Amino acid sequence: AKCGNHIIGAFHRGLFHLIDGKEGPGQYSLGAKSPASRWFVFEFGNDKAQQAGLYEHSVPSAFGSVTLVGDTAYVADYNYGMWVFDLSEPRTPKRVGGAVTAGESDALWLDGDRAYQWQTFGGAVFLLDISQPLSPKRLGEYWDGAWLPYGNSRRGNNTVAGKDGFLYVPRQDRGLLVVDQRDAAAPRVVDEFKDEQGKPLQVSGACIDVWGDRAFVLVRKRLLVYDVTDASKPSLGAAVDVPESDLLCAKGDKVY
């Protein structure tokens, strides 16, 4: 299940993996004295947590999020791009590969053999081929001159989403766009999400998750549910008032 995997901490084989490294000195510029990210592994027993493993990066770094697919972990590094780790020995994460994108890369979204990494500040969305996890390749990027909304800097992996070769990207003062990225060398906008009045959805920050044929978008105090059976043409199906929140996660017939 996707829910619970696209975050700073995640469970895997009964162990809890916690990444430390997104905030603090060295996030924006690195020097010899900047901290290196750490990866703690905890096991639980008798209502207590005990450290069972530790990975510390070899150079100053700023890990921001982790996404698990089987025994493979994909990690966003703010100052490098994407790292790939082998968790077949879950107590000892092993770095096995990576792909350079650009500085200020915040988080990842995975969809099949594609990974998407983006910059809140700068706005580029990088397209990566992960069909061979040990040797991911940068395929291209989508950038239209607009930044991701400032409010998305704290939403981690739920900043963008996608389905069937289409990517859903919020843009500062431009709405929530549908980008056809099946041709990674030439991504292009083909549609946009619309509100209850049929007008382009205006977002200063939006959290989005996709489960099956539904896209769930949290904008301020509104939860919007779209039918994305045709991923290129989102159709608004429901709008619900909710308490103000920054994050959501969809799984099955529930949204958290």
mmCIF file of C-alpha atoms in Angstrom:
data_model
loop_
_atom_site.group_PDB
_atom_site.id
_atom_site.type_symbol
_atom_site.label_atom_id
_atom_site.label_comp_id
_atom_site.label_asym_id
_atom_site.label_seq_id
_atom_site.Cartn_x
_atom_site.Cartn_y
_atom_site.Cartn_z
ATOM 1 C CA ALA A 1 0.000 0.000 0.000
ATOM 2 C CA LYS A 2 1.221 3.494 -0.771
ATOM 3 C CA CYS A 3 -0.228 5.002 2.385
ATOM 4 C CA GLY A 4 2.454 5.483 5.003
ATOM 5 C CA ASN A 5 5.409 4.950 2.664
ATOM 6 C CA HIS A 6 5.892 8.444 1.238
ATOM 7 C CA ILE A 7 7.119 10.069 4.455
ATOM 8 C CA ILE A 8 10.223 10.703 6.552
ATOM 9 C CA GLY A 9 9.625 7.488 8.518
ATOM 10 C CA ALA A 10 8.266 4.136 7.343
ATOM 11 C CA PHE A 11 7.742 0.577 8.565
ATOM 12 C CA HIS A 12 9.493 -2.263 6.753
ATOM 13 C CA ARG A 13 9.656 -5.924 7.789
ATOM 14 C CA GLY A 14 8.480 -5.096 11.288
ATOM 15 C CA LEU A 15 11.125 -2.405 11.789
ATOM 16 C CA PHE A 16 10.683 1.353 11.785
ATOM 17 C CA HIS A 17 13.014 3.423 9.592
ATOM 18 C CA LEU A 18 13.460 7.079 10.509
ATOM 19 C CA ILE A 19 15.419 9.585 8.442
ATOM 20 C CA ASP A 20 17.069 12.565 10.140
ATOM 21 C CA GLY A 21 18.561 15.227 7.953
ATOM 22 C CA LYS A 22 16.072 17.601 6.319
ATOM 23 C CA GLU A 23 16.332 20.541 8.725
ATOM 24 C CA GLY A 24 19.203 22.322 10.380
ATOM 25 C CA PRO A 25 22.599 23.652 9.281
ATOM 26 C CA GLY A 26 23.617 22.534 5.853
ATOM 27 C CA GLN A 27 20.148 22.356 4.353
ATOM 28 C CA TYR A 28 20.760 25.214 1.934
ATOM 29 C CA SER A 29 24.538 25.182 1.594
ATOM 30 C CA LEU A 30 27.079 22.546 2.473
ATOM 31 C CA GLY A 31 30.514 22.884 3.956
ATOM 32 C CA ALA A 32 33.042 20.702 5.711
ATOM 33 C CA LYS A 33 31.246 21.177 9.041
ATOM 34 C CA SER A 34 27.709 20.654 7.750
ATOM 35 C CA PRO A 35 25.893 17.620 9.186
ATOM 36 C CA ALA A 36 25.421 14.342 7.350
ATOM 37 C CA SER A 37 22.020 12.689 7.262
ATOM 38 C CA ARG A 38 21.391 9.677 9.471
ATOM 39 C CA TRP A 39 19.035 6.754 9.036
ATOM 40 C CA PHE A 40 17.880 5.103 12.250
ATOM 41 C CA VAL A 41 16.344 1.630 12.386
ATOM 42 C CA PHE A 42 14.176 0.799 15.424
ATOM 43 C CA GLU A 43 12.556 -2.395 16.607
ATOM 44 C CA PHE A 44 9.682 -2.577 19.059
ATOM 45 C CA GLY A 45 9.101 -4.959 21.930
ATOM 46 C CA ASN A 46 7.377 -4.786 25.304
ATOM 47 C CA ASP A 47 6.042 -1.332 24.391
ATOM 48 C CA LYS A 48 9.569 0.004 23.987
ATOM 49 C CA ALA A 49 11.585 1.108 20.973
ATOM 50 C CA GLN A 50 15.212 0.063 20.698
ATOM 51 C CA GLN A 51 17.699 1.132 18.060
ATOM 52 C CA ALA A 52 18.572 -1.837 15.852
ATOM 53 C CA GLY A 53 20.643 -0.185 13.142
ATOM 54 C CA LEU A 54 22.152 3.066 11.863
ATOM 55 C CA TYR A 55 23.272 4.396 8.484
ATOM 56 C CA GLU A 56 25.163 7.671 8.334
ATOM 57 C CA HIS A 57 25.844 9.292 4.986
ATOM 58 C CA SER A 58 29.505 9.602 4.076
ATOM 59 C CA VAL A 59 29.338 13.317 3.201
ATOM 60 C CA PRO A 60 27.221 16.292 4.366
ATOM 61 C CA SER A 61 23.667 15.825 3.133
ATOM 62 C CA ALA A 62 20.015 16.667 3.747
ATOM 63 C CA PHE A 63 17.688 13.687 3.335
ATOM 64 C CA GLY A 64 14.052 14.758 3.091
ATOM 65 C CA SER A 65 11.790 11.758 2.452
ATOM 66 C CA VAL A 66 11.810 8.017 1.854
ATOM 67 C CA THR A 67 9.611 5.879 -0.403
ATOM 68 C CA LEU A 68 9.655 2.083 -0.104
ATOM 69 C CA VAL A 69 9.017 -0.403 -2.895
ATOM 70 C CA GLY A 70 9.675 -3.922 -1.654
ATOM 71 C CA ASP A 71 13.262 -4.042 -0.427
ATOM 72 C CA THR A 72 14.221 -0.887 -2.313
ATOM 73 C CA ALA A 73 14.127 2.568 -0.757
ATOM 74 C CA TYR A 74 14.223 5.806 -2.720
ATOM 75 C CA VAL A 75 15.428 8.837 -0.771
ATOM 76 C CA ALA A 76 15.210 12.515 -1.696
ATOM 77 C CA ASP A 77 18.382 14.437 -0.816
ATOM 78 C CA TYR A 78 17.887 18.200 -0.847
ATOM 79 C CA ASN A 79 21.458 18.810 -1.979
ATOM 80 C CA TYR A 80 21.965 15.978 -4.465
ATOM 81 C CA GLY A 81 18.897 14.389 -5.983
ATOM 82 C CA MET A 82 17.704 10.830 -5.457
ATOM 83 C CA TRP A 83 19.546 8.014 -3.681
ATOM 84 C CA VAL A 84 18.633 4.337 -3.929
ATOM 85 C CA PHE A 85 19.072 1.981 -0.958
ATOM 86 C CA ASP A 86 18.889 -1.800 -0.629
ATOM 87 C CA LEU A 87 16.916 -2.955 2.436
ATOM 88 C CA SER A 88 17.234 -6.692 1.909
ATOM 89 C CA GLU A 89 19.130 -6.564 5.213
ATOM 90 C CA PRO A 90 16.694 -4.192 6.894
ATOM 91 C CA ARG A 91 18.889 -3.366 9.880
ATOM 92 C CA THR A 92 21.698 -2.148 7.639
ATOM 93 C CA PRO A 93 20.464 0.093 4.799
ATOM 94 C CA LYS A 94 22.956 -0.008 1.936
ATOM 95 C CA ARG A 95 23.300 2.753 -0.639
ATOM 96 C CA VAL A 96 23.453 1.139 -4.085
ATOM 97 C CA GLY A 97 22.822 3.928 -6.570
ATOM 98 C CA GLY A 98 21.443 7.365 -7.272
ATOM 99 C CA ALA A 99 20.640 10.036 -9.818
ATOM 100 C CA VAL A 100 21.613 13.707 -9.790
ATOM 101 C CA THR A 101 18.763 16.150 -10.314
ATOM 102 C CA ALA A 102 19.426 19.584 -8.825
ATOM 103 C CA GLY A 103 19.748 21.397 -5.530
ATOM 104 C CA GLU A 104 16.649 22.179 -3.458
ATOM 105 C CA SER A 105 14.960 18.911 -4.404
ATOM 106 C CA ASP A 106 12.315 18.248 -1.777
ATOM 107 C CA ALA A 107 10.464 14.972 -2.301
ATOM 108 C CA LEU A 108 9.547 12.062 -4.558
ATOM 109 C CA TRP A 109 6.482 10.523 -6.133
ATOM 110 C CA LEU A 110 6.747 7.020 -7.626
ATOM 111 C CA ASP A 111 4.440 5.598 -10.283
ATOM 112 C CA GLY A 112 5.501 2.287 -11.802
ATOM 113 C CA ASP A 113 8.860 2.657 -13.543
ATOM 114 C CA ARG A 114 8.905 6.433 -13.156
ATOM 115 C CA ALA A 115 9.987 8.603 -10.255
ATOM 116 C CA TYR A 116 9.293 12.322 -10.044
ATOM 117 C CA GLN A 117 11.391 14.662 -7.939
ATOM 118 C CA TRP A 118 10.709 18.359 -7.618
ATOM 119 C CA GLN A 119 11.874 21.678 -6.278
ATOM 120 C CA THR A 120 9.428 23.794 -4.298
ATOM 121 C CA PHE A 121 11.806 26.718 -4.835
ATOM 122 C CA GLY A 122 12.498 26.802 -8.549
ATOM 123 C CA GLY A 123 9.570 24.652 -9.568
ATOM 124 C CA ALA A 124 11.213 22.070 -11.798
ATOM 125 C CA VAL A 125 9.826 18.515 -11.771
ATOM 126 C CA PHE A 126 12.464 15.948 -12.761
ATOM 127 C CA LEU A 127 11.470 12.709 -14.508
ATOM 128 C CA LEU A 128 13.510 9.635 -13.624
ATOM 129 C CA ASP A 129 13.516 6.105 -15.026
ATOM 130 C CA ILE A 130 13.693 3.566 -12.167
ATOM 131 C CA SER A 131 12.998 0.431 -14.210
ATOM 132 C CA GLN A 132 16.541 -0.606 -13.223
ATOM 133 C CA PRO A 133 16.672 0.510 -9.571
ATOM 134 C CA LEU A 134 20.443 0.139 -9.292
ATOM 135 C CA SER A 135 20.997 2.564 -12.168
ATOM 136 C CA PRO A 136 18.214 5.182 -12.246
ATOM 137 C CA LYS A 137 18.375 7.612 -15.145
ATOM 138 C CA ARG A 138 17.247 11.192 -15.471
ATOM 139 C CA LEU A 139 14.949 11.401 -18.497
ATOM 140 C CA GLY A 140 13.956 15.062 -18.551
ATOM 141 C CA GLU A 141 12.099 17.688 -16.614
ATOM 142 C CA TYR A 142 8.958 19.794 -16.687
ATOM 143 C CA TRP A 143 9.350 23.507 -16.038
ATOM 144 C CA ASP A 144 7.186 26.384 -17.207
ATOM 145 C CA GLY A 145 8.682 29.327 -15.343
ATOM 146 C CA ALA A 146 6.370 28.971 -12.342
ATOM 147 C CA TRP A 147 7.276 27.717 -8.882
ATOM 148 C CA LEU A 148 5.401 25.187 -6.830
ATOM 149 C CA PRO A 149 3.263 27.003 -4.227
ATOM 150 C CA TYR A 150 5.197 28.090 -1.161
ATOM 151 C CA GLY A 151 2.744 26.164 1.013
ATOM 152 C CA ASN A 152 3.898 22.908 -0.534
ATOM 153 C CA SER A 153 7.375 23.108 0.983
ATOM 154 C CA ARG A 154 6.033 21.237 4.043
ATOM 155 C CA ARG A 155 3.866 18.671 2.260
ATOM 156 C CA GLY A 156 6.623 16.272 1.319
ATOM 157 C CA ASN A 157 5.731 13.544 -1.129
ATOM 158 C CA ASN A 158 2.102 14.662 -1.426
ATOM 159 C CA THR A 159 3.056 17.796 -3.373
ATOM 160 C CA VAL A 160 2.589 16.222 -6.807
ATOM 161 C CA ALA A 161 0.954 12.988 -7.908
ATOM 162 C CA GLY A 162 0.316 11.128 -11.112
ATOM 163 C CA LYS A 163 -1.390 8.304 -12.963
ATOM 164 C CA ASP A 164 -0.954 6.463 -16.269
ATOM 165 C CA GLY A 165 1.777 8.747 -17.567
ATOM 166 C CA PHE A 166 0.130 12.013 -16.495
ATOM 167 C CA LEU A 167 1.459 14.214 -13.730
ATOM 168 C CA TYR A 168 -0.565 16.533 -11.465
ATOM 169 C CA VAL A 169 1.501 19.609 -10.590
ATOM 170 C CA PRO A 170 0.376 22.627 -8.501
ATOM 171 C CA ARG A 171 1.783 25.962 -9.661
ATOM 172 C CA GLN A 172 2.015 29.224 -7.749
ATOM 173 C CA ASP A 173 -0.930 31.395 -8.920
ATOM 174 C CA ARG A 174 -1.537 29.116 -11.916
ATOM 175 C CA GLY A 175 -3.598 26.253 -10.584
ATOM 176 C CA LEU A 176 -3.244 22.465 -10.509
ATOM 177 C CA LEU A 177 -2.027 21.368 -13.937
ATOM 178 C CA VAL A 178 -2.268 18.051 -15.786
ATOM 179 C CA VAL A 179 1.036 17.356 -17.536
ATOM 180 C CA ASP A 180 1.398 14.647 -20.182
ATOM 181 C CA GLN A 181 4.877 13.279 -19.558
ATOM 182 C CA ARG A 182 4.678 10.033 -21.508
ATOM 183 C CA ASP A 183 7.279 11.582 -23.781
ATOM 184 C CA ALA A 184 9.756 12.513 -21.054
ATOM 185 C CA ALA A 185 11.757 14.673 -23.453
ATOM 186 C CA ALA A 186 8.797 16.978 -24.087
ATOM 187 C CA PRO A 187 6.283 17.123 -21.184
ATOM 188 C CA ARG A 188 3.303 19.380 -21.907
ATOM 189 C CA VAL A 189 0.199 20.698 -20.173
ATOM 190 C CA VAL A 190 -3.002 19.118 -21.486
ATOM 191 C CA ASP A 191 -5.606 20.140 -18.888
ATOM 192 C CA GLU A 192 -6.089 21.509 -15.375
ATOM 193 C CA PHE A 193 -8.165 20.731 -12.310
ATOM 194 C CA LYS A 194 -11.356 22.790 -11.987
ATOM 195 C CA ASP A 195 -13.468 23.822 -8.990
ATOM 196 C CA GLU A 196 -17.244 23.472 -8.405
ATOM 197 C CA GLN A 197 -17.928 26.394 -10.756
ATOM 198 C CA GLY A 198 -15.891 24.846 -13.539
ATOM 199 C CA LYS A 199 -13.141 27.430 -13.132
ATOM 200 C CA PRO A 200 -9.430 26.599 -12.893
ATOM 201 C CA LEU A 201 -8.596 25.586 -9.346
ATOM 202 C CA GLN A 202 -6.542 28.344 -7.753
ATOM 203 C CA VAL A 203 -4.046 27.055 -5.216
ATOM 204 C CA SER A 204 -1.572 28.758 -2.923
ATOM 205 C CA GLY A 205 -0.774 25.301 -1.625
ATOM 206 C CA ALA A 206 -2.437 21.946 -2.286
ATOM 207 C CA CYS A 207 -1.884 18.450 -0.999
ATOM 208 C CA ILE A 208 -2.732 15.656 -3.437
ATOM 209 C CA ASP A 209 -2.836 11.862 -3.379
ATOM 210 C CA VAL A 210 -4.096 9.324 -5.904
ATOM 211 C CA TRP A 211 -5.621 5.951 -5.136
ATOM 212 C CA GLY A 212 -7.066 3.874 -7.938
ATOM 213 C CA ASP A 213 -9.271 6.058 -10.139
ATOM 214 C CA ARG A 214 -9.623 8.870 -7.595
ATOM 215 C CA ALA A 215 -7.477 11.933 -6.962
ATOM 216 C CA PHE A 216 -7.908 13.622 -3.586
ATOM 217 C CA VAL A 217 -6.938 17.282 -3.333
ATOM 218 C CA LEU A 218 -6.801 19.195 -0.054
ATOM 219 C CA VAL A 219 -7.004 22.969 -0.528
ATOM 220 C CA ARG A 220 -7.273 24.969 2.678
ATOM 221 C CA LYS A 221 -10.506 23.672 4.291
ATOM 222 C CA ARG A 222 -11.862 21.799 1.282
ATOM 223 C CA LEU A 223 -11.358 18.179 0.266
ATOM 224 C CA LEU A 224 -11.996 17.775 -3.453
ATOM 225 C CA VAL A 225 -12.443 14.316 -4.979
ATOM 226 C CA TYR A 226 -11.807 13.875 -8.699
ATOM 227 C CA ASP A 227 -12.536 10.977 -11.027
ATOM 228 C CA VAL A 228 -9.297 10.246 -12.880
ATOM 229 C CA THR A 229 -10.397 7.104 -14.705
ATOM 230 C CA ASP A 230 -9.151 9.061 -17.712
ATOM 231 C CA ALA A 231 -5.998 10.421 -16.097
ATOM 232 C CA SER A 232 -5.734 13.202 -18.682
ATOM 233 C CA LYS A 233 -9.137 14.712 -17.782
ATOM 234 C CA PRO A 234 -9.858 14.979 -14.035
ATOM 235 C CA SER A 235 -13.565 15.369 -13.306
ATOM 236 C CA LEU A 236 -14.729 16.792 -9.972
ATOM 237 C CA GLY A 237 -17.079 14.363 -8.230
ATOM 238 C CA ALA A 238 -17.387 15.690 -4.668
ATOM 239 C CA ALA A 239 -16.337 18.569 -2.436
ATOM 240 C CA VAL A 240 -16.353 18.299 1.350
ATOM 241 C CA ASP A 241 -15.666 20.855 4.075
ATOM 242 C CA VAL A 242 -12.943 19.615 6.434
ATOM 243 C CA PRO A 243 -10.893 21.086 9.288
ATOM 244 C CA GLU A 244 -7.860 23.010 8.102
ATOM 245 C CA SER A 245 -4.973 20.621 7.510
ATOM 246 C CA ASP A 246 -1.739 20.355 5.527
ATOM 247 C CA LEU A 247 -1.554 16.650 4.722
ATOM 248 C CA LEU A 248 -3.709 13.799 3.510
ATOM 249 C CA CYS A 249 -3.186 10.171 2.549
ATOM 250 C CA ALA A 250 -5.588 7.957 0.617
ATOM 251 C CA LYS A 251 -5.893 4.209 0.992
ATOM 252 C CA GLY A 252 -8.741 2.045 -0.282
ATOM 253 C CA ASP A 253 -12.064 3.681 0.565
ATOM 254 C CA LYS A 254 -10.646 6.016 3.222
ATOM 255 C CA VAL A 255 -8.795 9.288 3.281
ATOM 256 C CA TYR A 256 -6.695 10.291 6.264
#
